[in-house]
Amino acid sequence: MRNRKLLKTRRRKGGRGGQDTGLHSHRSEATTPGRSPPTPTITLGPDCPPPPPPPPPNDPSSPSHSPCSSQRGQYNPNLGERRREDLSEEINNLRERVMKQSEENNNLHNQVQKLTEENTTLREQVEPAAEEEEDDIELCGAAAAAAPATPIEEECPEDLPEKFDGNPDMLVPFMSQCQLFMEKSTRDFSVDRVRVCFVTSMMTGRAARWASAKLERSHYL
């Protein structure tokens, strides 16, 4: 009877323990001599999913052993040195090109200066000859227009005024000489046209060209 009561109490205790939904660890009641003690087994509840198994230590699919992360994390000193060397070579090449271009520009500038100087020299050599020819033609026309009734050979050539080439500093002395010559001359300078033509015949260069243009436009003379 006493054994039956013990069995009933044990059954009741076992039924109460089966209603618990938590985690329970069950140990084997009997241990075999010569073996290691039994490991506890974990019983999961109905709402808890099983945990995933841990990856092996040398698994290539794990994020810590991915090739991209290893390449990004590692620094290659040889690659950095190559890049620096390439950049330095490009910079040196650009400097050499800039220096060559500046030398070429300087040479072109010097050539342009020489050409301008030569052109100016040639113009100075050519223009005086053309001006002398024009002056001769204009003087002939002015002398023909200013031919007085009495020839100029009657007066002494030393009394004639000096030729006026258009220099502003010599304008006043030239006009004074012309006025003095007309006052002392035996020719008749009472008419304005005769006086203007005489003064024009004593001009050369720029002054002669200016006077001829004035005479062509002056209809009152």
GROMACS .gro file of C-alpha atoms in nm:
model
  221
    1MET     CA    1   0.000   0.000   0.000
    2ARG     CA    2   0.276   0.237   0.083
    3ASN     CA    3   0.442   0.166  -0.256
    4ARG     CA    4   0.115   0.237  -0.435
    5LYS     CA    5   0.083   0.573  -0.265
    6LEU     CA    6   0.438   0.665  -0.364
    7LEU     CA    7   0.367   0.574  -0.727
    8LYS     CA    8   0.050   0.786  -0.728
    9THR     CA    9   0.230   1.088  -0.588
   10ARG     CA   10   0.507   1.049  -0.843
   11ARG     CA   11   0.253   1.028  -1.123
   12ARG     CA   12   0.081   1.340  -1.001
   13LYS     CA   13   0.410   1.527  -0.985
   14GLY     CA   14   0.498   1.409  -1.335
   15GLY     CA   15   0.165   1.530  -1.476
   16ARG     CA   16   0.208   1.872  -1.323
   17GLY     CA   17   0.557   1.899  -1.470
   18GLY     CA   18   0.430   1.809  -1.821
   19GLN     CA   19   0.198   2.112  -1.827
   20ASP     CA   20   0.493   2.352  -1.811
   21THR     CA   21   0.571   2.496  -2.164
   22GLY     CA   22   0.913   2.636  -2.073
   23LEU     CA   23   1.255   2.490  -2.126
   24HIS     CA   24   1.340   2.180  -1.927
   25SER     CA   25   1.661   1.993  -1.898
   26HIS     CA   26   1.631   1.617  -1.852
   27ARG     CA   27   1.914   1.413  -1.723
   28SER     CA   28   1.945   1.046  -1.750
   29GLU     CA   29   1.873   0.894  -1.412
   30ALA     CA   30   2.115   0.612  -1.449
   31THR     CA   31   2.475   0.647  -1.540
   32THR     CA   32   2.680   0.362  -1.663
   33PRO     CA   33   3.009   0.322  -1.481
   34GLY     CA   34   3.311   0.405  -1.698
   35ARG     CA   35   3.124   0.661  -1.916
   36SER     CA   36   3.118   1.042  -1.908
   37PRO     CA   37   2.825   1.203  -1.732
   38PRO     CA   38   2.526   1.261  -1.960
   39THR     CA   39   2.496   1.599  -2.135
   40PRO     CA   40   2.181   1.798  -2.068
   41THR     CA   41   1.935   1.812  -2.356
   42ILE     CA   42   1.749   2.139  -2.424
   43THR     CA   43   1.381   2.115  -2.501
   44LEU     CA   44   1.237   2.414  -2.692
   45GLY     CA   45   0.894   2.547  -2.647
   46PRO     CA   46   0.631   2.536  -2.923
   47ASP     CA   47   0.678   2.909  -3.013
   48CYS     CA   48   1.060   2.919  -3.034
   49PRO     CA   49   1.220   2.833  -3.375
   50PRO     CA   50   1.540   2.633  -3.370
   51PRO     CA   51   1.860   2.844  -3.390
   52PRO     CA   52   2.064   2.823  -3.715
   53PRO     CA   53   2.375   2.613  -3.703
   54PRO     CA   54   2.700   2.814  -3.678
   55PRO     CA   55   2.912   2.827  -4.000
   56PRO     CA   56   3.238   2.641  -4.009
   57PRO     CA   57   3.550   2.847  -3.934
   58ASN     CA   58   3.692   2.826  -4.290
   59ASP     CA   59   3.366   2.872  -4.478
   60PRO     CA   60   3.423   3.097  -4.788
   61SER     CA   61   3.061   3.209  -4.785
   62SER     CA   62   3.093   3.378  -4.447
   63PRO     CA   63   3.118   3.764  -4.468
   64SER     CA   64   3.444   3.772  -4.277
   65HIS     CA   65   3.614   3.557  -4.543
   66SER     CA   66   3.461   3.714  -4.858
   67PRO     CA   67   3.720   3.815  -5.130
   68CYS     CA   68   3.575   4.166  -5.168
   69SER     CA   69   3.610   4.243  -4.800
   70SER     CA   70   3.962   4.103  -4.795
   71GLN     CA   71   4.060   4.311  -5.099
   72ARG     CA   72   3.907   4.626  -4.956
   73GLY     CA   73   4.055   4.577  -4.616
   74GLN     CA   74   4.405   4.505  -4.740
   75TYR     CA   75   4.630   4.785  -4.880
   76ASN     CA   76   4.870   4.703  -5.160
   77PRO     CA   77   5.179   4.926  -5.130
   78ASN     CA   78   5.307   4.828  -5.475
   79LEU     CA   79   4.988   4.952  -5.640
   80GLY     CA   80   5.012   5.290  -5.464
   81GLU     CA   81   5.375   5.332  -5.569
   82ARG     CA   82   5.289   5.253  -5.931
   83ARG     CA   83   5.014   5.512  -5.932
   84ARG     CA   84   5.244   5.775  -5.786
   85GLU     CA   85   5.510   5.693  -6.045
   86ASP     CA   86   5.257   5.717  -6.329
   87LEU     CA   87   5.131   6.052  -6.203
   88SER     CA   88   5.483   6.191  -6.169
   89GLU     CA   89   5.566   6.080  -6.524
   90GLU     CA   90   5.253   6.248  -6.661
   91ILE     CA   91   5.335   6.570  -6.475
   92ASN     CA   92   5.691   6.570  -6.610
   93ASN     CA   93   5.565   6.513  -6.963
   94LEU     CA   94   5.321   6.801  -6.931
   95ARG     CA   95   5.595   7.031  -6.803
   96GLU     CA   96   5.819   6.943  -7.096
   97ARG     CA   97   5.537   7.013  -7.340
   98VAL     CA   98   5.465   7.350  -7.181
   99MET     CA   99   5.833   7.446  -7.195
  100LYS     CA  100   5.859   7.348  -7.562
  101GLN     CA  101   5.544   7.540  -7.645
  102SER     CA  102   5.673   7.852  -7.468
  103GLU     CA  103   6.003   7.828  -7.659
  104GLU     CA  104   5.816   7.800  -7.988
  105ASN     CA  105   5.601   8.100  -7.896
  106ASN     CA  106   5.912   8.304  -7.815
  107ASN     CA  107   6.070   8.209  -8.147
  108LEU     CA  108   5.756   8.307  -8.335
  109HIS     CA  109   5.742   8.638  -8.148
  110ASN     CA  110   6.103   8.713  -8.241
  111GLN     CA  111   6.036   8.628  -8.605
  112VAL     CA  112   5.734   8.857  -8.612
  113GLN     CA  113   5.940   9.142  -8.466
  114LYS     CA  114   6.212   9.090  -8.727
  115LEU     CA  115   5.956   9.087  -9.007
  116THR     CA  116   5.799   9.408  -8.880
  117GLU     CA  117   6.136   9.579  -8.862
  118GLU     CA  118   6.224   9.465  -9.215
  119ASN     CA  119   5.886   9.580  -9.343
  120THR     CA  120   5.932   9.921  -9.182
  121THR     CA  121   6.281   9.954  -9.332
  122LEU     CA  122   6.155   9.863  -9.678
  123ARG     CA  123   5.873  10.113  -9.652
  124GLU     CA  124   6.114  10.386  -9.550
  125GLN     CA  125   6.332  10.302  -9.848
  126VAL     CA  126   6.046  10.293 -10.098
  127GLU     CA  127   5.833  10.587  -9.979
  128PRO     CA  128   6.094  10.865 -10.019
  129ALA     CA  129   6.151  10.778 -10.386
  130ALA     CA  130   5.778  10.785 -10.456
  131GLU     CA  131   5.741  11.113 -10.266
  132GLU     CA  132   6.023  11.272 -10.466
  133GLU     CA  133   5.857  11.174 -10.795
  134GLU     CA  134   5.522  11.311 -10.679
  135ASP     CA  135   5.691  11.628 -10.558
  136ASP     CA  136   5.852  11.681 -10.896
  137ILE     CA  137   5.521  11.634 -11.077
  138GLU     CA  138   5.336  11.862 -10.836
  139LEU     CA  139   5.605  12.126 -10.853
  140CYS     CA  140   5.590  12.124 -11.231
  141GLY     CA  141   5.212  12.172 -11.218
  142ALA     CA  142   5.237  12.444 -10.956
  143ALA     CA  143   5.511  12.624 -11.145
  144ALA     CA  144   5.307  12.608 -11.465
  145ALA     CA  145   5.004  12.749 -11.286
  146ALA     CA  146   5.212  13.020 -11.121
  147ALA     CA  147   5.401  13.131 -11.432
  148PRO     CA  148   5.413  13.510 -11.406
  149ALA     CA  149   5.425  13.752 -11.697
  150THR     CA  150   5.790  13.836 -11.626
  151PRO     CA  151   6.029  13.534 -11.610
  152ILE     CA  152   6.187  13.451 -11.275
  153GLU     CA  153   6.536  13.460 -11.424
  154GLU     CA  154   6.529  13.839 -11.401
  155GLU     CA  155   6.563  13.821 -11.022
  156CYS     CA  156   6.876  13.694 -10.860
  157PRO     CA  157   6.840  13.328 -10.748
  158GLU     CA  158   6.986  13.423 -10.411
  159ASP     CA  159   6.684  13.645 -10.340
  160LEU     CA  160   6.433  13.362 -10.385
  161PRO     CA  161   6.291  13.216 -10.060
  162GLU     CA  162   6.404  12.875  -9.946
  163LYS     CA  163   6.190  12.576 -10.035
  164PHE     CA  164   5.929  12.484  -9.775
  165ASP     CA  165   5.881  12.108  -9.714
  166GLY     CA  166   5.600  12.130  -9.460
  167ASN     CA  167   5.806  12.164  -9.141
  168PRO     CA  168   5.595  12.372  -8.898
  169ASP     CA  169   5.904  12.538  -8.749
  170MET     CA  170   6.003  12.678  -9.089
  171LEU     CA  171   5.660  12.813  -9.183
  172VAL     CA  172   5.703  13.163  -9.035
  173PRO     CA  173   6.051  13.222  -9.189
  174PHE     CA  174   5.923  13.093  -9.525
  175MET     CA  175   5.628  13.332  -9.529
  176SER     CA  176   5.854  13.623  -9.430
  177GLN     CA  177   6.095  13.542  -9.713
  178CYS     CA  178   5.810  13.518  -9.965
  179GLN     CA  179   5.665  13.851  -9.854
  180LEU     CA  180   6.007  14.022  -9.870
  181PHE     CA  181   6.070  13.880 -10.217
  182MET     CA  182   5.734  14.001 -10.349
  183GLU     CA  183   5.795  14.350 -10.208
  184LYS     CA  184   6.139  14.384 -10.368
  185SER     CA  185   6.052  14.216 -10.697
  186THR     CA  186   5.984  14.412 -11.013
  187ARG     CA  187   5.700  14.179 -11.104
  188ASP     CA  188   5.340  14.261 -11.031
  189PHE     CA  189   5.212  14.065 -10.729
  190SER     CA  190   4.900  14.274 -10.677
  191VAL     CA  191   4.673  13.989 -10.785
  192ASP     CA  192   4.600  13.720 -10.523
  193ARG     CA  193   4.624  13.436 -10.775
  194VAL     CA  194   4.977  13.537 -10.872
  195ARG     CA  195   5.090  13.556 -10.509
  196VAL     CA  196   4.934  13.218 -10.421
  197CYS     CA  197   5.085  13.051 -10.725
  198PHE     CA  198   5.428  13.192 -10.647
  199VAL     CA  199   5.418  13.075 -10.285
  200THR     CA  200   5.296  12.732 -10.401
  201SER     CA  201   5.584  12.702 -10.645
  202MET     CA  202   5.826  12.742 -10.354
  203MET     CA  203   5.683  12.437 -10.169
  204THR     CA  204   5.801  12.074 -10.176
  205GLY     CA  205   5.695  11.741 -10.025
  206ARG     CA  206   5.391  11.745  -9.803
  207ALA     CA  207   5.347  12.119  -9.838
  208ALA     CA  208   5.337  12.095 -10.218
  209ARG     CA  209   5.079  11.815 -10.210
  210TRP     CA  210   4.862  12.009  -9.967
  211ALA     CA  211   4.886  12.328 -10.175
  212SER     CA  212   4.801  12.147 -10.501
  213ALA     CA  213   4.491  11.991 -10.343
  214LYS     CA  214   4.386  12.333 -10.213
  215LEU     CA  215   4.432  12.492 -10.556
  216GLU     CA  216   4.220  12.224 -10.722
  217ARG     CA  217   3.933  12.283 -10.478
  218SER     CA  218   3.961  12.664 -10.475
  219HIS     CA  219   3.737  12.805 -10.749
  220TYR     CA  220   3.776  13.166 -10.644
  221LEU     CA  221   4.140  13.185 -10.757
   0.00000   0.00000   0.00000
